[in-house]
Each structure stands twice: as structure tokens, then as C-alpha cells.
Amino acid sequence: MITQEVKTKTKCYHCGDECLDREIVLEDKSFCCQGCKTVFEILSENDLCTYYNLESAPGISQKKSADSLFDFLDNEKITSQLLDFSDEKVERVTLLIPNIHCSSCIWLLEHLSRLNPAIISAQTNFSQRKLTVTYSKEAFSLRALAELLDSIGYTPVINLDQEDATGKPHSSFDKKLLIKMGIAGFCFGNVMLLSFPDYLGISSLEQSYQQFFRWLNVLLSVPVVFYAGNEYFISAFKSLKQRFANIDVPIALGVGVLFLRSVYEVVFDIGPGYFDSLVGLIFFLLIGKWFQNRTYQALSFDRDYKSYFPLAVLTKKAKQYVPTQVREIEKGDEILIRNGELIPADAILIDDKAFVDYSFVTGESEAIAKGKGQYVYAGGRLSGKQARFIVQKAVAQSYLTELWNDKAFQKEEEHVRLVDHVSQYFTLVVITVALGASAFWQMTDPSKTWLVFCSVLIIACPCALALSTPFTIGSILRVFGKNRLYLKNADVVEKLQKVDTIVFDKTGTITNTSEKNLTFNGEPLEAAEKQLILTAVSSSTHPLSRYIKRYLADDSDKVYHLESFEEHVGQGISATVSGVELKLGSAAFVGVQKKPGSHEASYVYLSIGKQYRGCFVVSNVYRMGLKQVINQLAKKFRLAILSGDHSAEKQNLQHIFPSGTEMKFEQKPDDKLQSISQLQSAGHRVMMLGDGLNDAGALKQSNVGISVSEDISTFSPACDAIMHADAFGKLNALITLAQKGRSIVLASFIISLLYNSVGLSFAVMGWLTPLVAAILMPLSSITVVAFTTFMVKMVSLKLKL
Amino acid sequence: MSVILILIITSIVVAVVFLGAFFWAVRSGQYDDTYSPSVRMLFEDEKKKGDSDES
């Protein structure tokens, strides 16, 4: 193994990222980090290098991946829920792997058996990002499988959501729709064929044929109306029951009237009925629905990231801590919670001290110290040293999941969707127009009455109107996702449009953490010392601790025991690791003389065993293109900075930010929250960008809270969006896109209204048959969808997104 | 004359058979994932270097 340091920037052979601070070279291939190299080694050892031939740099960056724990998969109750199939020899499981993204992924995952012969077969489902693996039970386990996948970068996502709804109802729904389409298409074709005699006027030839054809039509339309089209009836019935007319009401009414009238005509031998129109109408409606579903399905991928609740927790059983499923915990159980894990149930602390961070529940991010015997509520996250608790209340599983969906995390402002508003009156108006038109035709030309009634109902369907907003926002979300800005839900786009003030956090938000220039001043640290510091800083969530952790991280896997850990806000951390006392923090905290000239950098002083060892110098490197972004934003928004750090950077910041930018330093999380709410009470709509760890409260308070992160997996539920640090340079373009989205929606509204009024007037005049209306209706939806998607694409291209 | 009736009934029966085939295809999951099979068929069936050895 040859490793060497090279200064030039090269692309990682595995993941395609730029090799930044150090480059690792192996067999003339460069890697950006140890993780990527390890994956390459695993693959090349097992002769799986075709992976790299199918697509260039297909791998998933290992640099930022968090340590995943899969020990809960040893619990049989959990595994039995996840497994699709199991007998004495073989088990089969389907796992969701969001990282699947190219044909190389499919190839590698389907050749998993080369990595472990116990795997019998593996098959990917690309469109659902799922992998189905069959393996022999004796030599392998679900945990081993999860760890194997994790080691090559395809970390499976196993969470409560998945457990509750394994995605099966969704796919079966899709299948049902396909089958309905099949039936409708089949009947449509045959009905058209059987209607030809009536069209061509052959009826005079043989009366008996005509009757036969017509009755066949009745027979063929029955499954279409009562099976393929049943959802329209069900939905209309449900909405009428709640005294509300949704957009399915006119469709159901039209279909029902047309069917009854046609059957009546055939039974009493009056005419051929309108079976061709009727069946064709339902067929095209279903096609439209299918197309819509496909689009939604494709859009929903970018939003799958809420998997942070612990599935299992360590519970003491017979003097040993074993992973136990959360819902099995009972009152009186002793549980062990490690740093960063959530406390799943109300419990009493039995260790001397623990720090609990309730930012998930209250948005208040300062950890609260709890003493022995104190009551701790579920939903808090332990920060610092691990601690033991006695459970006081069994876990209501729903509580934990509810927490994320809790009102507390949803921003108050209710905005009535225009579509909901319009559609209610729309339906009534349409039915009135239809009745009026058919009354008119009944008097002038009774043969057209029924067709006009029906075509008016169908052509006026406000589908296009209803589709324009979700599709515009959907395409915007997609562009955002591509640029690594992930929104919590679609409403955030509408809120983004209204923002007029942008507040930045400093460290980790406008400064770059990965290109941080970190040096150590003092005697070089020994490996053992490094390990001690690493153990201590791992427990801290402060940005500086994380940089030091990253700086020191190496391959050795020696584990030191963290005996005590305390984080003093604004000062530093003190910890005892394997009997050695460590202090990291400000000069005063460590008890040494401050170094002169500490202006452009943050200093972290270090003492080991009360002995001063030196200091870490973390110079602030601003994100690439920061000045440019700020210049662009300053034209449109009011800007402000809220920083938890000292004001030493003020001068530098003044160069970057326009004069008059409000700058506040040494802000505690609570101060940040206050500043935001002050801005809001002055009538501003505030967007806050922070790292999401020590400003969760401020993010929640702001109208749009965006957490900027190098690693998407660390995020707080209080934020509305997560932005990957790479996207920072495009911030202005992204906001502009959201704002342009509004005009696009408006334009598409006008188009569909125009379309509806023109179509409606044709229908009223009796120039449209229901069949043509049924073809035109999904066409109009598709034009509107195409228009919005195209416009968003154009705008984003123009903005270089 | 009745030939037409027979023809029509036959044609509908044949169509129903195809409809049944479509149902089978949907139910057996052929429409679940329309992307990966298209990639999978292009993978080479390469032999492992040391075919007998097991790691």
C-alpha cells in the first residue's frame, strides 16, 4: 500500500469528488479518502472492477458518511418484520438503498455474491431504489448484510417508516391502476369496433346484428364503468358526503348519466347509445392518472430522508445490554443511551449526570443537565457521555413518529391553496352550465342533449388547474434536489417566494469546514494523544470539535473509555478519557496566556493532564464564491449575520458583506432566536441559514430555516430545508427560481382557464362529443404539465442550475 | 351470416386471452421496474478469476 501526499487537485477514482486536502494513491488511482480507497480495495480483491468500467466514478463518497449502527438487526423480532421470507436455510429481505443511482450500482449490487458466498442472489429495483437479497441463514445474517452494504457505500435505510409501510401498498396501487387501464383499453378497442356498423349506417342491412352489437357494447362497458372507473364514483361520493364538491363530481356525474342514458337507449331500442364515448372517456382519464402518478413517484425520491429515530435501544437483560426493539420496552427496564442517541421513552436517570438536548422537541438547543433520579421526557437527544435510564412509561411508537409531524415543527401560517378555493365553486358553476346547455338543446335538438351535458362536464374538469401548482413546485423541487437543496415539503417553496431578509450563521455556514485550514501549534501529537483527543471531541457537536475530529481521524480503531464529559457553552470542553484529564477550549478556559494576533482564526487551546500541549489554529476559510453570492443577494434582500463566535472576524466580514449589514457576535442559541423574532415582528420574512446544530431554535423561528451541511444525514427536524454545502454558491439562483415559480404557476393558470373557457363554449354549442372532450381533457392537463416543467427547466437553465 | 357472430366472438375471446396475459404480466411484477432489466441484459457474464477458490 502506497500513500503519499500530492498538492494538485485530482478527481477521486471511486466517487468523482475532488481530492482536497490529501490524496491517497493506490495502483495509479487516486482517492479522496480512506473510505473510498477501502471500497476500491474490497471490490478489486473480489474482482468486481467492472463497476468502474460501466460509468466513471460511480461510487458514493465515503468521506462524509456517518457511522451506522446495525446491532439492532440482531434482534429477531426486528428482523422477522423486515424479512420477506424465511425458512431454516434461506432468508430473503428487501432493503431500501437511496444511494442506488446508476447502472454501475445495479451491476455491483447484483454481484454481491462475490463479496460473500453466503449470498445466493441479489436483485435491484432501480425505480424504487430497492435491493432484494436472498442469503443462506447459516453463514450470514441480516446484520452482516447491512454492514457489508454499508462498507461499500450502499447504506440501507431501515427505519420505522419503512417498517410501517414497506412501500407495498404503493406498488399494489400502481398495479391496480395498470390492470384497470388494461381493461379499459381492451373494452375501448372492442366497443369502437362494434360501434362501426352504427357509424357507417349498415344498420339497415340486418336488424339482428345491430341488436347483438349493441348488447355486446353494454356488456363490455359494464366492467369499465363499474371496475375501471369506480374510483371516480367513490371519490365523488365521499366528497358529497362531506358536503363538498371536488373535481371528481362532474366526472362521476357525466359518466353515470352517459351510462344510464346509453343503457336506456339500447334496452328500448331507441339508438346506439354513447358507449364508445363513455369507455374512451374512462380509458383516457386513467391514462392521465397514470401519467400523473408516474411523475409524482419520480418526484418523491428526493424527499426520503427522515430516518433518525432509533429502532432499537440497548436494554439490560440478565446483566447484559442487548439491543431491544423500541416498542418492546416496558416500564422498569434499564436502558443505555449513547451519545447522540434519542431517548425513546420517559425515563429516570440512574447515572450521576447526563446532558439532554431537547432541540427536537422544543427547538431550544442548549443541552439541559440532568442529575441522578431526575425525570427525562422522551424525544430528547443525549449529548456527551453515555448514560443509563430506567424506563417509566412504555413507548407509544406513534409518539416518536408524531414528533416529526408535530405542529410544533410546522410553521403557523396557514395559506389557503388557490386550487382548493377555486374548485369548489368551479364544480357548481360547471354543473349549472351543463344543465343550462342541455335544457337549451332539449328544446332545439333533443338528440344532442345528453352529449352536450356530458361534454360540458368533462371538458370543464379543472384538472389542468389542479395540476399546475403541484407540477411547477414538483419540478422546482427536482431542480433543487439536483443542486442538493432538499426541502421538507412543497409549502417551503411558497414560503421561499416571500422571503425578504436573509440571516447567516457564520461558522460552518459561510465558512467552509472541509477546506478549513487546521494546524497544530506545539510539539507534534503522538498517536495515543490524538486518540485521546478524538475520543473527547467525538462527544461534542460544536463545529470546531468536528473540525478537530476530522483533522485527527485516522484508521486506528483503538477505543478509549470516556469517563466524564462536559461542554461549557462558549468556553470549551473538559473530559476524562481513560483516566487522563483533557481540556480543549479558549485560552482562559484552559488557563493559559492568549496568543497575540489571533484575528483571522479561531484558536482551540489544549491541555492534557493539566499540562498545556499547544493549540489548534483553525483559520476561517470562506466558502468559494461567497462574495459573489452576497453581492447578488444584497441587491434583493436585507442581510444579517448572527455568529456564535468572537467578533475578531468582523473586519473581514465587512469586506464581504455590504455596508449596513447587521452583524451580531457572541450570540448564544437563544440570542439568535430572539434576533430572528425581532426581525419578524418588524414585519420581515426571514430566511435563516445555519448549521442546524447549535441554531436549531433560530432555524425553527425563521420563516424558512435552511440547515447547511456537509453531510445530509445530520439535520434537525426544526429546519425546513437542508442544503448541501456545495449548493451555497447557487443560493441566489435557487431563490430566484423559487420566485419565478410563482409567475409560472400564474401563467399556467391563465392557460388552463383559457383552455377551459374555449372548450366549454365549444361544448355548449354542441360541437364536441364526449369522446373528443375526453381526449382533449388529459391533453390539456399534459400541455399544462409540459408547460410548467418546460418553463422551470428553461428558467433553471438560464440561472445555470 | 352467423359467420360474423362467430368471428366476433372468436376475436373477443382471443383478445380476452391477451388481456389475461397482460394481467399476468402486471401481477408478476414485470411493470414494477422498467429500468434495471434493460441494463441487466447488457452485463457480461464474466467468469471469476479463480473460479474454484472461495473467499
Short mmCIF file of N, CA and C in Angstrom, two decimals, chain A residues 44 46-47 50 54-55 102-104 106-107 110-111 113-117 123-128 171 174-176 178-183 186 190 193-194 206 208-209 212-213 216 220 294, chain B residues 1-6 8-9 11-19 22-37 39-40 42-50 54-55:
data_model
loop_
_atom_site.label_atom_id
_atom_site.label_comp_id
_atom_site.label_asym_id
_atom_site.label_seq_id
_atom_site.Cartn_x
_atom_site.Cartn_y
_atom_site.Cartn_z
N SER A 44 -11.73 -4.62 -5.76
CA SER A 44 -10.70 -5.18 -6.62
C SER A 44 -10.26 -6.55 -6.12
N ASN A 46 -12.14 -8.72 -4.90
CA ASN A 46 -13.16 -9.67 -5.30
C ASN A 46 -13.44 -9.62 -6.78
N ASP A 47 -12.52 -8.98 -7.51
CA ASP A 47 -12.64 -8.98 -8.95
C ASP A 47 -13.95 -8.34 -9.42
N THR A 50 -15.38 -4.23 -12.79
CA THR A 50 -16.28 -3.83 -13.87
C THR A 50 -17.13 -2.65 -13.44
N LEU A 54 -18.34 0.61 -16.13
CA LEU A 54 -19.67 0.91 -16.68
C LEU A 54 -19.94 2.41 -16.67
N GLU A 55 -19.59 3.05 -15.58
CA GLU A 55 -19.77 4.51 -15.50
C GLU A 55 -18.50 5.03 -14.84
N CYS A 102 -27.06 4.52 -10.59
CA CYS A 102 -26.64 4.35 -11.97
C CYS A 102 -26.53 2.88 -12.30
N SER A 103 -26.15 2.59 -13.54
CA SER A 103 -26.11 1.18 -13.93
C SER A 103 -24.97 0.45 -13.23
N SER A 104 -23.92 1.18 -12.86
CA SER A 104 -22.85 0.54 -12.11
C SER A 104 -23.37 0.02 -10.77
N ILE A 106 -26.36 -1.02 -10.12
CA ILE A 106 -27.12 -2.25 -10.35
C ILE A 106 -26.15 -3.40 -10.52
N TRP A 107 -25.12 -3.17 -11.29
CA TRP A 107 -24.17 -4.25 -11.57
C TRP A 107 -23.53 -4.73 -10.27
N GLU A 110 -25.91 -6.50 -7.86
CA GLU A 110 -26.37 -7.81 -8.30
C GLU A 110 -25.24 -8.83 -8.33
N HIS A 111 -24.02 -8.36 -8.11
CA HIS A 111 -22.89 -9.29 -7.99
C HIS A 111 -22.41 -9.38 -6.56
N SER A 113 -22.87 -11.53 -4.44
CA SER A 113 -22.49 -12.89 -4.04
C SER A 113 -20.98 -13.09 -4.13
N ARG A 114 -20.31 -12.26 -4.93
CA ARG A 114 -18.85 -12.39 -5.00
C ARG A 114 -18.18 -11.87 -3.73
N LEU A 115 -18.85 -10.97 -3.05
CA LEU A 115 -18.28 -10.44 -1.82
C LEU A 115 -18.49 -11.42 -0.67
N ASN A 116 -19.56 -12.12 -0.70
CA ASN A 116 -19.79 -13.12 0.33
C ASN A 116 -20.56 -14.29 -0.28
N PRO A 117 -19.93 -15.47 -0.31
CA PRO A 117 -20.57 -16.60 -0.99
C PRO A 117 -21.88 -17.04 -0.35
N GLN A 123 -31.15 -8.83 -6.32
CA GLN A 123 -31.77 -8.17 -7.46
C GLN A 123 -32.19 -6.75 -7.09
N THR A 124 -31.88 -5.82 -7.97
CA THR A 124 -32.24 -4.44 -7.66
C THR A 124 -33.54 -4.06 -8.33
N ASN A 125 -34.24 -3.15 -7.70
CA ASN A 125 -35.37 -2.50 -8.33
C ASN A 125 -34.98 -1.04 -8.43
N PHE A 126 -34.57 -0.65 -9.63
CA PHE A 126 -33.98 0.68 -9.76
C PHE A 126 -34.98 1.79 -9.48
N SER A 127 -36.19 1.63 -10.00
CA SER A 127 -37.12 2.76 -9.86
C SER A 127 -37.58 2.95 -8.43
N GLN A 128 -37.53 1.89 -7.62
CA GLN A 128 -37.90 2.08 -6.22
C GLN A 128 -36.69 2.14 -5.30
N SER A 171 -47.06 0.05 -4.45
CA SER A 171 -46.84 -0.67 -5.70
C SER A 171 -48.10 -1.44 -6.09
N ASP A 174 -50.35 0.84 -7.84
CA ASP A 174 -49.88 1.04 -9.19
C ASP A 174 -50.33 -0.10 -10.10
N LYS A 175 -50.22 -1.31 -9.58
CA LYS A 175 -50.62 -2.48 -10.36
C LYS A 175 -52.11 -2.45 -10.66
N LYS A 176 -52.88 -2.04 -9.66
CA LYS A 176 -54.32 -1.98 -9.83
C LYS A 176 -54.68 -1.02 -10.96
N LEU A 178 -52.77 -0.18 -13.44
CA LEU A 178 -52.37 -0.77 -14.72
C LEU A 178 -53.43 -1.74 -15.20
N ILE A 179 -53.95 -2.55 -14.27
CA ILE A 179 -54.96 -3.53 -14.65
C ILE A 179 -56.24 -2.84 -15.11
N LYS A 180 -56.58 -1.78 -14.41
CA LYS A 180 -57.76 -1.01 -14.83
C LYS A 180 -57.57 -0.44 -16.22
N MET A 181 -56.35 0.07 -16.46
CA MET A 181 -56.07 0.62 -17.78
C MET A 181 -56.18 -0.46 -18.84
N GLY A 182 -55.69 -1.67 -18.49
CA GLY A 182 -55.75 -2.79 -19.42
C GLY A 182 -57.20 -3.09 -19.78
N ILE A 183 -58.04 -3.18 -18.77
CA ILE A 183 -59.45 -3.50 -19.01
C ILE A 183 -60.10 -2.41 -19.85
N PHE A 186 -58.85 -2.51 -23.44
CA PHE A 186 -59.41 -3.68 -24.13
C PHE A 186 -60.86 -3.41 -24.54
N ASN A 190 -62.67 -2.78 -28.45
CA ASN A 190 -63.76 -3.61 -28.94
C ASN A 190 -65.03 -2.81 -29.14
N LEU A 193 -64.87 -0.96 -32.33
CA LEU A 193 -65.06 -1.87 -33.46
C LEU A 193 -66.54 -2.18 -33.65
N LEU A 194 -67.21 -2.45 -32.52
CA LEU A 194 -68.61 -2.86 -32.59
C LEU A 194 -69.52 -1.67 -32.88
N GLU A 206 -79.08 -5.56 -41.43
CA GLU A 206 -79.54 -6.64 -40.58
C GLU A 206 -79.88 -6.11 -39.19
N SER A 208 -80.88 -7.76 -36.63
CA SER A 208 -80.45 -8.65 -35.54
C SER A 208 -78.99 -8.39 -35.18
N TYR A 209 -78.14 -8.13 -36.20
CA TYR A 209 -76.73 -7.82 -35.93
C TYR A 209 -76.63 -6.59 -35.05
N PHE A 212 -77.33 -7.27 -31.57
CA PHE A 212 -76.24 -8.05 -31.00
C PHE A 212 -75.04 -7.16 -30.66
N PHE A 213 -74.69 -6.31 -31.61
CA PHE A 213 -73.55 -5.41 -31.39
C PHE A 213 -73.81 -4.50 -30.19
N LEU A 216 -73.57 -6.32 -26.95
CA LEU A 216 -72.16 -6.59 -26.64
C LEU A 216 -71.51 -5.34 -26.06
N LEU A 220 -69.60 -4.92 -22.58
CA LEU A 220 -68.20 -4.50 -22.48
C LEU A 220 -68.04 -3.24 -21.64
N ARG A 294 -46.92 8.60 -12.21
CA ARG A 294 -45.51 8.35 -12.54
C ARG A 294 -44.68 9.57 -12.18
N MET B 1 -73.99 -15.62 -42.68
CA MET B 1 -74.48 -14.56 -41.77
C MET B 1 -73.99 -14.78 -40.36
N SER B 2 -74.17 -16.01 -39.84
CA SER B 2 -73.73 -16.24 -38.47
C SER B 2 -72.21 -16.31 -38.37
N VAL B 3 -71.59 -16.35 -39.55
CA VAL B 3 -70.13 -16.35 -39.56
C VAL B 3 -69.58 -15.10 -38.84
N ILE B 4 -70.26 -14.01 -39.07
CA ILE B 4 -69.81 -12.77 -38.43
C ILE B 4 -69.88 -12.87 -36.91
N LEU B 5 -70.98 -13.46 -36.44
CA LEU B 5 -71.10 -13.62 -35.00
C LEU B 5 -69.97 -14.48 -34.45
N ILE B 6 -69.71 -15.59 -35.14
CA ILE B 6 -68.63 -16.49 -34.69
C ILE B 6 -67.30 -15.75 -34.70
N ILE B 8 -66.71 -12.56 -34.49
CA ILE B 8 -66.62 -11.54 -33.45
C ILE B 8 -66.38 -12.18 -32.09
N ILE B 9 -67.12 -13.26 -31.84
CA ILE B 9 -66.93 -13.92 -30.55
C ILE B 9 -65.51 -14.46 -30.44
N SER B 11 -62.87 -13.35 -31.97
CA SER B 11 -61.90 -12.25 -31.82
C SER B 11 -61.90 -11.73 -30.38
N ILE B 12 -63.09 -11.67 -29.79
CA ILE B 12 -63.15 -11.18 -28.41
C ILE B 12 -62.48 -12.19 -27.48
N VAL B 13 -62.69 -13.47 -27.74
CA VAL B 13 -62.05 -14.48 -26.89
C VAL B 13 -60.53 -14.36 -26.99
N VAL B 14 -60.03 -14.20 -28.21
CA VAL B 14 -58.58 -14.05 -28.39
C VAL B 14 -58.08 -12.81 -27.65
N ALA B 15 -58.85 -11.73 -27.78
CA ALA B 15 -58.46 -10.50 -27.09
C ALA B 15 -58.46 -10.69 -25.59
N VAL B 16 -59.45 -11.46 -25.10
CA VAL B 16 -59.51 -11.72 -23.66
C VAL B 16 -58.27 -12.49 -23.21
N VAL B 17 -57.82 -13.42 -24.07
CA VAL B 17 -56.61 -14.17 -23.74
C VAL B 17 -55.43 -13.20 -23.58
N PHE B 18 -55.33 -12.25 -24.49
CA PHE B 18 -54.24 -11.29 -24.40
C PHE B 18 -54.38 -10.39 -23.17
N LEU B 19 -55.64 -10.06 -22.88
CA LEU B 19 -55.89 -9.27 -21.68
C LEU B 19 -55.42 -10.04 -20.46
N PHE B 22 -51.80 -9.89 -20.15
CA PHE B 22 -51.40 -8.59 -19.61
C PHE B 22 -51.55 -8.57 -18.09
N PHE B 23 -52.69 -9.12 -17.61
CA PHE B 23 -52.89 -9.20 -16.16
C PHE B 23 -51.77 -9.98 -15.51
N TRP B 24 -51.42 -11.10 -16.14
CA TRP B 24 -50.36 -11.94 -15.57
C TRP B 24 -49.05 -11.15 -15.51
N ALA B 25 -48.77 -10.43 -16.59
CA ALA B 25 -47.53 -9.67 -16.64
C ALA B 25 -47.49 -8.60 -15.54
N VAL B 26 -48.62 -7.95 -15.34
CA VAL B 26 -48.67 -6.92 -14.30
C VAL B 26 -48.50 -7.55 -12.93
N ARG B 27 -49.25 -8.64 -12.70
CA ARG B 27 -49.23 -9.26 -11.38
C ARG B 27 -47.87 -9.85 -11.05
N SER B 28 -47.18 -10.37 -12.07
CA SER B 28 -45.88 -11.00 -11.80
C SER B 28 -44.78 -9.95 -11.68
N GLY B 29 -45.16 -8.70 -11.73
CA GLY B 29 -44.20 -7.64 -11.42
C GLY B 29 -43.36 -7.17 -12.59
N GLN B 30 -43.77 -7.47 -13.80
CA GLN B 30 -42.93 -7.05 -14.93
C GLN B 30 -42.97 -5.54 -15.15
N TYR B 31 -43.96 -4.89 -14.58
CA TYR B 31 -44.03 -3.44 -14.77
C TYR B 31 -43.51 -2.68 -13.55
N ASP B 32 -43.04 -3.43 -12.54
CA ASP B 32 -42.58 -2.77 -11.32
C ASP B 32 -41.35 -1.92 -11.56
N ASP B 33 -40.46 -2.47 -12.33
CA ASP B 33 -39.20 -1.77 -12.56
C ASP B 33 -38.87 -1.89 -14.02
N THR B 34 -38.98 -0.81 -14.73
CA THR B 34 -38.77 -0.91 -16.17
C THR B 34 -37.37 -0.48 -16.58
N TYR B 35 -36.56 -0.12 -15.57
CA TYR B 35 -35.21 0.35 -15.93
C TYR B 35 -34.14 -0.73 -15.80
N SER B 36 -34.08 -1.36 -14.61
CA SER B 36 -32.93 -2.25 -14.40
C SER B 36 -32.83 -3.43 -15.36
N PRO B 37 -33.95 -4.06 -15.79
CA PRO B 37 -33.77 -5.16 -16.74
C PRO B 37 -33.05 -4.72 -18.01
N VAL B 39 -30.74 -2.61 -18.28
CA VAL B 39 -29.31 -2.50 -18.02
C VAL B 39 -28.73 -3.89 -17.78
N ARG B 40 -29.51 -4.69 -17.06
CA ARG B 40 -29.03 -6.00 -16.63
C ARG B 40 -28.67 -6.88 -17.82
N LEU B 42 -27.36 -6.19 -20.46
CA LEU B 42 -26.11 -5.82 -21.14
C LEU B 42 -24.86 -6.22 -20.34
N PHE B 43 -25.05 -6.68 -19.11
CA PHE B 43 -23.89 -7.09 -18.32
C PHE B 43 -23.27 -8.35 -18.90
N GLU B 44 -21.94 -8.35 -18.94
CA GLU B 44 -21.23 -9.54 -19.42
C GLU B 44 -21.29 -10.62 -18.35
N ASP B 45 -21.40 -11.85 -18.78
CA ASP B 45 -21.30 -12.96 -17.83
C ASP B 45 -19.84 -13.34 -17.71
N GLU B 46 -19.08 -12.56 -16.97
CA GLU B 46 -17.66 -12.85 -16.87
C GLU B 46 -17.42 -13.90 -15.80
N LYS B 47 -16.39 -14.70 -16.03
CA LYS B 47 -16.04 -15.74 -15.07
C LYS B 47 -15.13 -15.12 -14.00
N LYS B 48 -15.27 -15.63 -12.83
CA LYS B 48 -14.39 -15.20 -11.76
C LYS B 48 -12.99 -15.72 -12.04
N LYS B 49 -11.97 -15.00 -11.64
CA LYS B 49 -10.60 -15.39 -12.00
C LYS B 49 -10.28 -16.80 -11.52
N GLY B 50 -10.23 -16.95 -10.22
CA GLY B 50 -10.00 -18.30 -9.69
C GLY B 50 -11.37 -18.89 -9.41
N GLU B 54 -12.77 -19.99 -3.04
CA GLU B 54 -13.84 -19.25 -2.37
C GLU B 54 -13.26 -18.38 -1.28
N SER B 55 -13.69 -17.16 -1.25
CA SER B 55 -13.09 -16.26 -0.26
C SER B 55 -13.96 -16.17 0.97
#
